[in-house]
């Protein structure tokens, strides 16, 4: 008999709004406490202390407009956040400061999360949906100089970009961008040429989220349908459908592959988290706690594997924290 | 009065009497001399010292049988001379010593002195004493040469003989004092301090006497108790002084390997001399061991405290001087010392404490491996014997045994780790503690005392003065014994290796249910000790454990304590609880009482739930709770970080139905408040509501834990106020959701929570009313959250109104009433709910258990207060007929009934209905026909035959009716009894004729008249417009 699905290890309450994005920062050395950043619909970014399970500080920088993307740049002291106020802000949180150091006006009205890639010490590339509905713009941070703008060919009708991921095969090699579009396709872009290398229609509906494993050159995407699509990238940099996986309930809002590439988690509109083995997409667990759509799911980057966690944020205002490492 | 200050004058005065004495040696002549002496100045006498002494010595040496009277007076006179002068010539000293010694009774063959007059003996002893004080410095030292050994020996043995055999106490004491001076250990300050060489020389000399002196003194010490304490005290003193001198480590270290060659002429003497080489000291130490053991055994229980005090001095002196030479004796000496720490006499106690303190401060044990070994050996054998002793001794004996144990540990100090590192030592010690600390779990009351869960909210933190529950042990009752055991554990924790100890006792804790409670007690105390809380030690430890280590250790113990198998134990036979605890425990072993005698070897698969088991389980939980409180105290504010995991379980237990557990848990909460700096349990709960809510929410997900989760929420609400509601709002929805899924199992528990919730909501109400957009705009505006909560709750209660269990129905009615109160400002929401609740409520009112009827009637009254219009029709249609008919049918019964009737449910029901009916009618603004029905039914209760309370209640109904319809009420009452006649205002009108007029006084008269009087008053104070009826007279 299979073990009953586990309960959350802890539930964080107090955002008083739907939670849209989560990001762990647990990599610090000992006196540093592990931290979870959450962005919620009321425009606040909460900094959760994972030792006390309490909010250390709440950041207010997006004019009370929904925050749907939070990422760290290096340590936990530099934060990047994106909100529905069409701004991407960088924060300085060192020594208790809570100030916005810089911001980019995206002029984009969608809710496509931006993607960050560290290219050198103190230099990042950031891909974001641009003002024109179907364009993606890549900037260099912190200088904010535009690297390129990726426009689909005329008549491609991809629609708005929905989700982005910058990646590179190895450190120093050519950065690439994967983007999921409104029409259900995933496109691989070459940044230096500003040209699409490959396009694959994965879904009939907009791609809500995807994650890509550059080691196995395999990605997985979800949409509002009842299906997960797994696709691969061959040597010639062509995207191909690898397989699809049927789901019981429709609607996936977030997909994340665990950093060790062994399992992945999906956040479902059916209020549930699902855990799959990454290799064969074997369903491992259904985590049922939330009482509304789960918006985001994130794995922690703690050095000690036994302390690594999974967090999910939901429309029900709660963030559930799960410890599933020991079981997988 | 010295008159003659010059030697010449003095000589002139003294010479005649001296001559006279030389010629005729009589006591009278001696007396004459002594009389003259008094008039001579000291300086003059010094010049004439030998001249004066001569005739006296001559008198003493007089040939022939001794004339005692003469000898006595001569000795006294010598003494007087010596007291005023100094002996400056060594020869004189020697001669006088010899001559005075011969005045002592000579030791006979068996050591017994020959009989002699006491006065003479005493005088001789005193003279010797004076002699030794009148000689100074080098002169005295000249006495302590090998050559004088025989002379000294004679004096010593004579004095010893007296000390041992003399009956007269005074002589005994003087002899001992004198001996003390003789061996240069006088207490007075006049003597010159010996330098190391001189001391060494004397030591060599006295070594010859040591066997004699020590054996004799030990006999004196352990002699007949009737001799009084003074000789014993002096003998002890002399014993340790001489032993301390001869066996001094410092001296023995300087003794050359081989014996010194003495000049040939002294060869005979040298045979008497002892060479204090290693062999000698070893064999002497062995012999002294026997004597010391005897002395210690005898003196440590001596009835006189001064003897015991002197024993402490003995130990101190020997430890100080002979810690190497007499190391083997220390086992006994330390035992005596440690044992006397708790002496009944405060001075002994104090001195003992000082000595121990001194030892610890000097690091005597820490630096002396041999001593540490002795102590750990003692400890081991005591630990081995402890269970037996505790079993056999009375409480006083136990106290002394444990004091001993404690003393050893304290003395060992940091060296205690030698003991702990040896597995066998640690095992012995821990097993002994396990056995001694066994609780008595036979008390049925512990299990029977219930009602903790609904205990009234506790007061401020300070009121919880009693920090820990009084425990009852199997082997002792004295609180002092427990305190000692507590100290033992704390001292262990203070000095010992904490990891090792915690590991060991955690092992015992999980090893067997037999040890679990004791091991938990020990663990709690160990941690307190480790943190230095409430521990009394002799010396500071070198390193204190750091907070992180303590926190780590405490976290692991906490995990162990709150593990399901150790936390959810069967503590009652309440089937509601037991099923949960059982299912929680699965296959884990349950705690099993029985102690050492119960067989641990036989596995008992599922022990039956006996009172003993439950009692034992209750105690285990309490001890663990106390532990949590103790850990909080240990960590102080740092404990806040552990609240995440610790607070929820404690609150679970604060809601436990067993009184002892809930009280203990409240104590723990108070401890936590104090340690973490919260000023009340309420602020502790409010500020950590997020942790608790999380626990509740997660536990609600599991059927087996739902009961606990609801208990925690209930406790939170009980100990806090409405300010908590916004914090727990979220989780109350979870409770409702959980209730929806398990009506069958958990309804009572959930209803209890809902009751607390709604009661809290009720408190919020006044504040909510001030909120302008909450009420008036009825309907369209969203319901404020507290009202929404009440609405959700009320919906659940409606279902439960028809539950199969009476208890559930009653609870549901209570909650319903509160919900109605909370919801009343929101009529649009309340009325539909009231409509839905109505059928079930009617059923409760007309065909349920009387208890339910009673409560349902209360709900009805409340409901009437807020939705009168809604109820009027329904009440008169569905309920009123039944109520009135039951009132009518019950009336004959209550009219007949005796005094016991007022305790019956039927009476309470009648009373409640009568008390409430009037107000109900008024609120519902009932129509005339209904009022008539009510009046009819109540009228019979105005009978004087009814119990008084029912009469009063019936009157209250009529008072309400009077307000609503005074006229018809007047008419109705007047028909029963009308005290006066009414004259028509005009002759043409017919005379007023009422049925009540002119009636005989009957059972209704008094009440009716009273009511009519009230009516009259009412009418006169508030005259009605347009009324033109004749006012009642």
PDB file of C-alpha atoms in Angstrom, chain B residues 804-1031:
ATOM      1  CA  UNK B 804     -29.307  11.382  18.040  1.00  0.00           C
ATOM      2  CA  UNK B 805     -27.329  12.236  21.159  1.00  0.00           C
ATOM      3  CA  UNK B 806     -28.919  14.439  23.757  1.00  0.00           C
ATOM      4  CA  UNK B 807     -25.556  15.963  24.609  1.00  0.00           C
ATOM      5  CA  UNK B 808     -25.022  17.094  21.060  1.00  0.00           C
ATOM      6  CA  UNK B 809     -28.520  18.540  20.859  1.00  0.00           C
ATOM      7  CA  UNK B 810     -27.972  20.500  24.036  1.00  0.00           C
ATOM      8  CA  UNK B 811     -24.654  21.854  22.816  1.00  0.00           C
ATOM      9  CA  UNK B 812     -26.182  22.757  19.492  1.00  0.00           C
ATOM     10  CA  UNK B 813     -28.955  24.679  21.247  1.00  0.00           C
ATOM     11  CA  UNK B 814     -26.422  26.640  23.262  1.00  0.00           C
ATOM     12  CA  UNK B 815     -24.392  27.550  20.221  1.00  0.00           C
ATOM     13  CA  UNK B 816     -27.529  28.404  18.319  1.00  0.00           C
ATOM     14  CA  UNK B 817     -28.543  30.870  20.967  1.00  0.00           C
ATOM     15  CA  UNK B 818     -25.174  32.616  20.775  1.00  0.00           C
ATOM     16  CA  UNK B 819     -25.346  32.697  16.996  1.00  0.00           C
ATOM     17  CA  UNK B 820     -28.733  34.356  17.153  1.00  0.00           C
ATOM     18  CA  UNK B 821     -27.331  37.024  19.432  1.00  0.00           C
ATOM     19  CA  UNK B 822     -24.389  37.666  17.149  1.00  0.00           C
ATOM     20  CA  UNK B 823     -26.484  37.750  14.012  1.00  0.00           C
ATOM     21  CA  UNK B 824     -29.322  39.890  15.259  1.00  0.00           C
ATOM     22  CA  UNK B 825     -28.192  43.124  13.586  1.00  0.00           C
ATOM     23  CA  UNK B 826     -28.371  41.332  10.253  1.00  0.00           C
ATOM     24  CA  UNK B 827     -32.032  40.395  10.047  1.00  0.00           C
ATOM     25  CA  UNK B 828     -31.844  39.505   6.369  1.00  0.00           C
ATOM     26  CA  UNK B 829     -29.489  36.735   7.235  1.00  0.00           C
ATOM     27  CA  UNK B 830     -30.908  35.751  10.572  1.00  0.00           C
ATOM     28  CA  UNK B 831     -34.511  35.303   9.497  1.00  0.00           C
ATOM     29  CA  UNK B 832     -33.907  32.686   6.803  1.00  0.00           C
ATOM     30  CA  UNK B 833     -31.747  30.796   9.240  1.00  0.00           C
ATOM     31  CA  UNK B 834     -34.353  31.075  11.952  1.00  0.00           C
ATOM     32  CA  UNK B 835     -36.862  29.785   9.470  1.00  0.00           C
ATOM     33  CA  UNK B 836     -34.722  26.774   8.776  1.00  0.00           C
ATOM     34  CA  UNK B 837     -34.052  26.162  12.417  1.00  0.00           C
ATOM     35  CA  UNK B 838     -37.678  26.484  13.439  1.00  0.00           C
ATOM     36  CA  UNK B 839     -38.979  22.963  12.754  1.00  0.00           C
ATOM     37  CA  UNK B 840     -36.124  21.376  14.650  1.00  0.00           C
ATOM     38  CA  UNK B 841     -36.510  23.849  17.464  1.00  0.00           C
ATOM     39  CA  UNK B 842     -40.216  23.130  17.729  1.00  0.00           C
ATOM     40  CA  UNK B 843     -39.516  19.444  17.978  1.00  0.00           C
ATOM     41  CA  UNK B 844     -37.093  20.167  20.823  1.00  0.00           C
ATOM     42  CA  UNK B 845     -39.746  22.258  22.551  1.00  0.00           C
ATOM     43  CA  UNK B 846     -42.614  19.890  22.342  1.00  0.00           C
ATOM     44  CA  UNK B 847     -41.230  16.400  22.282  1.00  0.00           C
ATOM     45  CA  UNK B 848     -37.765  16.054  23.651  1.00  0.00           C
ATOM     46  CA  UNK B 849     -36.015  15.321  26.858  1.00  0.00           C
ATOM     47  CA  UNK B 850     -36.947  17.917  29.493  1.00  0.00           C
ATOM     48  CA  UNK B 851     -33.354  19.143  29.512  1.00  0.00           C
ATOM     49  CA  UNK B 852     -33.570  19.887  25.834  1.00  0.00           C
ATOM     50  CA  UNK B 853     -36.958  21.543  26.283  1.00  0.00           C
ATOM     51  CA  UNK B 854     -35.456  23.778  28.910  1.00  0.00           C
ATOM     52  CA  UNK B 855     -32.651  24.941  26.668  1.00  0.00           C
ATOM     53  CA  UNK B 856     -34.837  25.178  23.643  1.00  0.00           C
ATOM     54  CA  UNK B 857     -37.125  27.474  25.584  1.00  0.00           C
ATOM     55  CA  UNK B 858     -34.146  29.666  26.388  1.00  0.00           C
ATOM     56  CA  UNK B 859     -33.253  29.801  22.708  1.00  0.00           C
ATOM     57  CA  UNK B 860     -36.837  30.673  21.964  1.00  0.00           C
ATOM     58  CA  UNK B 861     -36.747  33.579  24.372  1.00  0.00           C
ATOM     59  CA  UNK B 862     -33.558  34.891  22.794  1.00  0.00           C
ATOM     60  CA  UNK B 863     -34.940  34.467  19.339  1.00  0.00           C
ATOM     61  CA  UNK B 864     -38.089  36.310  20.363  1.00  0.00           C
ATOM     62  CA  UNK B 865     -35.949  39.216  21.425  1.00  0.00           C
ATOM     63  CA  UNK B 866     -34.689  39.790  17.893  1.00  0.00           C
ATOM     64  CA  UNK B 867     -37.331  38.427  15.563  1.00  0.00           C
ATOM     65  CA  UNK B 868     -40.684  38.836  17.254  1.00  0.00           C
ATOM     66  CA  UNK B 869     -42.731  39.374  14.135  1.00  0.00           C
ATOM     67  CA  UNK B 870     -41.270  36.364  12.525  1.00  0.00           C
ATOM     68  CA  UNK B 871     -42.090  34.179  15.481  1.00  0.00           C
ATOM     69  CA  UNK B 872     -45.530  35.392  16.523  1.00  0.00           C
ATOM     70  CA  UNK B 873     -47.570  33.255  14.195  1.00  0.00           C
ATOM     71  CA  UNK B 874     -45.388  30.248  14.441  1.00  0.00           C
ATOM     72  CA  UNK B 875     -45.180  30.370  18.179  1.00  0.00           C
ATOM     73  CA  UNK B 876     -48.894  30.596  18.669  1.00  0.00           C
ATOM     74  CA  UNK B 877     -49.455  27.822  16.149  1.00  0.00           C
ATOM     75  CA  UNK B 878     -46.670  25.371  16.890  1.00  0.00           C
ATOM     76  CA  UNK B 879     -45.600  25.858  20.435  1.00  0.00           C
ATOM     77  CA  UNK B 880     -48.025  27.686  22.633  1.00  0.00           C
ATOM     78  CA  UNK B 881     -50.713  24.981  22.745  1.00  0.00           C
ATOM     79  CA  UNK B 882     -48.221  22.420  23.896  1.00  0.00           C
ATOM     80  CA  UNK B 883     -46.702  24.737  26.440  1.00  0.00           C
ATOM     81  CA  UNK B 884     -49.984  25.755  28.003  1.00  0.00           C
ATOM     82  CA  UNK B 885     -51.333  22.268  28.067  1.00  0.00           C
ATOM     83  CA  UNK B 886     -48.214  20.963  29.697  1.00  0.00           C
ATOM     84  CA  UNK B 887     -48.378  23.748  32.271  1.00  0.00           C
ATOM     85  CA  UNK B 888     -51.941  22.816  32.992  1.00  0.00           C
ATOM     86  CA  UNK B 889     -51.301  19.129  33.203  1.00  0.00           C
ATOM     87  CA  UNK B 890     -48.318  19.560  35.474  1.00  0.00           C
ATOM     88  CA  UNK B 891     -50.056  21.936  37.875  1.00  0.00           C
ATOM     89  CA  UNK B 892     -51.816  19.314  40.005  1.00  0.00           C
ATOM     90  CA  UNK B 893     -48.558  17.436  40.397  1.00  0.00           C
ATOM     91  CA  UNK B 894     -46.631  20.452  41.647  1.00  0.00           C
ATOM     92  CA  UNK B 895     -49.484  21.504  43.894  1.00  0.00           C
ATOM     93  CA  UNK B 896     -49.292  18.185  45.664  1.00  0.00           C
ATOM     94  CA  UNK B 897     -45.550  17.876  45.741  1.00  0.00           C
ATOM     95  CA  UNK B 898     -43.252  17.994  48.734  1.00  0.00           C
ATOM     96  CA  UNK B 899     -40.007  19.933  49.196  1.00  0.00           C
ATOM     97  CA  UNK B 900     -37.941  17.535  47.095  1.00  0.00           C
ATOM     98  CA  UNK B 901     -39.982  18.448  44.060  1.00  0.00           C
ATOM     99  CA  UNK B 902     -37.966  21.596  43.535  1.00  0.00           C
ATOM    100  CA  UNK B 903     -34.996  19.434  42.610  1.00  0.00           C
ATOM    101  CA  UNK B 904     -36.785  17.667  39.811  1.00  0.00           C
ATOM    102  CA  UNK B 905     -36.480  18.439  36.168  1.00  0.00           C
ATOM    103  CA  UNK B 906     -40.234  18.835  35.867  1.00  0.00           C
ATOM    104  CA  UNK B 907     -40.116  21.666  38.367  1.00  0.00           C
ATOM    105  CA  UNK B 908     -37.251  23.369  36.605  1.00  0.00           C
ATOM    106  CA  UNK B 909     -39.118  23.131  33.372  1.00  0.00           C
ATOM    107  CA  UNK B 910     -42.292  24.629  34.876  1.00  0.00           C
ATOM    108  CA  UNK B 911     -40.275  27.362  36.452  1.00  0.00           C
ATOM    109  CA  UNK B 912     -38.373  28.207  33.291  1.00  0.00           C
ATOM    110  CA  UNK B 913     -41.518  28.333  31.216  1.00  0.00           C
ATOM    111  CA  UNK B 914     -43.362  30.465  33.738  1.00  0.00           C
ATOM    112  CA  UNK B 915     -40.414  32.770  34.167  1.00  0.00           C
ATOM    113  CA  UNK B 916     -39.941  33.207  30.461  1.00  0.00           C
ATOM    114  CA  UNK B 917     -43.454  33.118  29.158  1.00  0.00           C
ATOM    115  CA  UNK B 918     -44.481  36.613  30.224  1.00  0.00           C
ATOM    116  CA  UNK B 919     -41.533  38.298  28.584  1.00  0.00           C
ATOM    117  CA  UNK B 920     -41.927  36.092  25.551  1.00  0.00           C
ATOM    118  CA  UNK B 921     -45.541  37.098  25.093  1.00  0.00           C
ATOM    119  CA  UNK B 922     -44.666  40.723  25.461  1.00  0.00           C
ATOM    120  CA  UNK B 923     -41.806  40.547  22.984  1.00  0.00           C
ATOM    121  CA  UNK B 924     -43.832  38.659  20.476  1.00  0.00           C
ATOM    122  CA  UNK B 925     -46.711  41.069  21.052  1.00  0.00           C
ATOM    123  CA  UNK B 926     -49.113  38.137  21.131  1.00  0.00           C
ATOM    124  CA  UNK B 927     -52.758  38.541  20.217  1.00  0.00           C
ATOM    125  CA  UNK B 928     -55.613  38.558  22.683  1.00  0.00           C
ATOM    126  CA  UNK B 929     -56.689  34.975  22.306  1.00  0.00           C
ATOM    127  CA  UNK B 930     -53.170  33.742  22.865  1.00  0.00           C
ATOM    128  CA  UNK B 931     -52.822  35.917  25.904  1.00  0.00           C
ATOM    129  CA  UNK B 932     -55.987  34.473  27.271  1.00  0.00           C
ATOM    130  CA  UNK B 933     -54.619  31.003  26.824  1.00  0.00           C
ATOM    131  CA  UNK B 934     -51.479  31.993  28.660  1.00  0.00           C
ATOM    132  CA  UNK B 935     -53.396  33.663  31.448  1.00  0.00           C
ATOM    133  CA  UNK B 936     -55.619  30.644  31.834  1.00  0.00           C
ATOM    134  CA  UNK B 937     -52.713  28.293  32.058  1.00  0.00           C
ATOM    135  CA  UNK B 938     -50.833  30.453  34.531  1.00  0.00           C
ATOM    136  CA  UNK B 939     -53.747  31.267  36.740  1.00  0.00           C
ATOM    137  CA  UNK B 940     -53.648  27.913  38.443  1.00  0.00           C
ATOM    138  CA  UNK B 941     -50.086  28.648  39.506  1.00  0.00           C
ATOM    139  CA  UNK B 942     -51.264  31.573  41.565  1.00  0.00           C
ATOM    140  CA  UNK B 943     -52.609  29.009  43.962  1.00  0.00           C
ATOM    141  CA  UNK B 944     -51.019  29.096  47.370  1.00  0.00           C
ATOM    142  CA  UNK B 945     -50.658  25.334  47.127  1.00  0.00           C
ATOM    143  CA  UNK B 946     -48.023  25.702  44.424  1.00  0.00           C
ATOM    144  CA  UNK B 947     -44.367  25.924  45.386  1.00  0.00           C
ATOM    145  CA  UNK B 948     -43.400  29.493  46.207  1.00  0.00           C
ATOM    146  CA  UNK B 949     -41.093  29.920  43.265  1.00  0.00           C
ATOM    147  CA  UNK B 950     -43.729  28.850  40.825  1.00  0.00           C
ATOM    148  CA  UNK B 951     -46.178  31.302  42.369  1.00  0.00           C
ATOM    149  CA  UNK B 952     -43.665  34.089  41.946  1.00  0.00           C
ATOM    150  CA  UNK B 953     -42.951  33.079  38.380  1.00  0.00           C
ATOM    151  CA  UNK B 954     -46.671  32.971  37.611  1.00  0.00           C
ATOM    152  CA  UNK B 955     -47.012  36.457  39.088  1.00  0.00           C
ATOM    153  CA  UNK B 956     -44.303  37.625  36.725  1.00  0.00           C
ATOM    154  CA  UNK B 957     -46.345  36.356  33.789  1.00  0.00           C
ATOM    155  CA  UNK B 958     -49.282  38.391  34.977  1.00  0.00           C
ATOM    156  CA  UNK B 959     -47.162  41.465  35.464  1.00  0.00           C
ATOM    157  CA  UNK B 960     -46.192  41.244  31.812  1.00  0.00           C
ATOM    158  CA  UNK B 961     -49.784  40.692  30.827  1.00  0.00           C
ATOM    159  CA  UNK B 962     -50.762  43.753  32.807  1.00  0.00           C
ATOM    160  CA  UNK B 963     -48.471  45.848  30.694  1.00  0.00           C
ATOM    161  CA  UNK B 964     -49.862  44.479  27.509  1.00  0.00           C
ATOM    162  CA  UNK B 965     -53.557  44.470  28.330  1.00  0.00           C
ATOM    163  CA  UNK B 966     -54.325  45.887  31.739  1.00  0.00           C
ATOM    164  CA  UNK B 967     -58.057  45.822  31.340  1.00  0.00           C
ATOM    165  CA  UNK B 968     -58.596  42.233  30.521  1.00  0.00           C
ATOM    166  CA  UNK B 969     -56.071  41.209  33.100  1.00  0.00           C
ATOM    167  CA  UNK B 970     -57.918  43.241  35.689  1.00  0.00           C
ATOM    168  CA  UNK B 971     -61.115  41.588  34.675  1.00  0.00           C
ATOM    169  CA  UNK B 972     -59.632  38.141  34.774  1.00  0.00           C
ATOM    170  CA  UNK B 973     -58.151  38.650  38.180  1.00  0.00           C
ATOM    171  CA  UNK B 974     -61.233  40.299  39.550  1.00  0.00           C
ATOM    172  CA  UNK B 975     -63.240  37.320  38.523  1.00  0.00           C
ATOM    173  CA  UNK B 976     -61.208  35.272  40.900  1.00  0.00           C
ATOM    174  CA  UNK B 977     -61.271  37.662  43.730  1.00  0.00           C
ATOM    175  CA  UNK B 978     -62.577  41.172  44.058  1.00  0.00           C
ATOM    176  CA  UNK B 979     -61.948  42.871  47.352  1.00  0.00           C
ATOM    177  CA  UNK B 980     -64.287  45.791  46.979  1.00  0.00           C
ATOM    178  CA  UNK B 981     -67.616  46.810  45.573  1.00  0.00           C
ATOM    179  CA  UNK B 982     -67.908  49.248  42.728  1.00  0.00           C
ATOM    180  CA  UNK B 983     -70.603  51.840  42.892  1.00  0.00           C
ATOM    181  CA  UNK B 984     -71.941  52.799  39.484  1.00  0.00           C
ATOM    182  CA  UNK B 985     -71.267  56.453  38.651  1.00  0.00           C
ATOM    183  CA  UNK B 986     -74.902  57.005  37.942  1.00  0.00           C
ATOM    184  CA  UNK B 987     -77.845  55.544  39.683  1.00  0.00           C
ATOM    185  CA  UNK B 988     -79.399  54.534  36.412  1.00  0.00           C
ATOM    186  CA  UNK B 989     -76.650  52.094  35.719  1.00  0.00           C
ATOM    187  CA  UNK B 990     -76.804  48.588  36.996  1.00  0.00           C
ATOM    188  CA  UNK B 991     -74.650  47.766  39.944  1.00  0.00           C
ATOM    189  CA  UNK B 992     -71.357  46.160  39.002  1.00  0.00           C
ATOM    190  CA  UNK B 993     -71.438  42.478  39.688  1.00  0.00           C
ATOM    191  CA  UNK B 994     -68.190  40.508  39.377  1.00  0.00           C
ATOM    192  CA  UNK B 995     -67.884  36.781  40.065  1.00  0.00           C
ATOM    193  CA  UNK B 996     -65.051  37.389  42.442  1.00  0.00           C
ATOM    194  CA  UNK B 997     -66.971  39.631  44.719  1.00  0.00           C
ATOM    195  CA  UNK B 998     -67.709  38.523  48.150  1.00  0.00           C
ATOM    196  CA  UNK B 999     -65.924  35.271  47.764  1.00  0.00           C
ATOM    197  CA  UNK B1000     -64.485  33.431  50.660  1.00  0.00           C
ATOM    198  CA  UNK B1001     -60.809  33.747  51.057  1.00  0.00           C
ATOM    199  CA  UNK B1002     -59.241  30.877  49.142  1.00  0.00           C
ATOM    200  CA  UNK B1003     -55.922  29.644  47.778  1.00  0.00           C
ATOM    201  CA  UNK B1004     -55.772  32.359  45.089  1.00  0.00           C
ATOM    202  CA  UNK B1005     -56.754  35.311  47.213  1.00  0.00           C
ATOM    203  CA  UNK B1006     -53.315  36.446  48.363  1.00  0.00           C
ATOM    204  CA  UNK B1007     -51.633  36.388  44.991  1.00  0.00           C
ATOM    205  CA  UNK B1008     -54.546  37.921  43.172  1.00  0.00           C
ATOM    206  CA  UNK B1009     -54.845  40.729  45.666  1.00  0.00           C
ATOM    207  CA  UNK B1010     -51.144  41.381  45.382  1.00  0.00           C
ATOM    208  CA  UNK B1011     -51.362  41.550  41.619  1.00  0.00           C
ATOM    209  CA  UNK B1012     -54.381  43.826  41.688  1.00  0.00           C
ATOM    210  CA  UNK B1013     -52.507  46.130  43.994  1.00  0.00           C
ATOM    211  CA  UNK B1014     -49.594  46.218  41.571  1.00  0.00           C
ATOM    212  CA  UNK B1015     -52.024  46.950  38.773  1.00  0.00           C
ATOM    213  CA  UNK B1016     -53.464  49.825  40.713  1.00  0.00           C
ATOM    214  CA  UNK B1017     -50.059  51.302  41.296  1.00  0.00           C
ATOM    215  CA  UNK B1018     -49.195  50.920  37.668  1.00  0.00           C
ATOM    216  CA  UNK B1019     -52.371  52.641  36.575  1.00  0.00           C
ATOM    217  CA  UNK B1020     -51.876  55.516  38.914  1.00  0.00           C
ATOM    218  CA  UNK B1021     -48.286  56.178  37.878  1.00  0.00           C
ATOM    219  CA  UNK B1022     -48.876  56.017  34.164  1.00  0.00           C
ATOM    220  CA  UNK B1023     -52.435  57.144  33.451  1.00  0.00           C
ATOM    221  CA  UNK B1024     -53.620  56.070  30.061  1.00  0.00           C
ATOM    222  CA  UNK B1025     -54.945  58.452  27.527  1.00  0.00           C
ATOM    223  CA  UNK B1026     -58.540  57.958  26.638  1.00  0.00           C
ATOM    224  CA  UNK B1027     -59.218  55.379  29.252  1.00  0.00           C
ATOM    225  CA  UNK B1028     -62.351  56.128  31.098  1.00  0.00           C
ATOM    226  CA  UNK B1029     -62.960  52.964  32.916  1.00  0.00           C
ATOM    227  CA  UNK B1030     -63.440  53.237  36.591  1.00  0.00           C
ATOM    228  CA  UNK B1031     -60.076  53.041  38.125  1.00  0.00           C
TER     229      UNK B1031
END
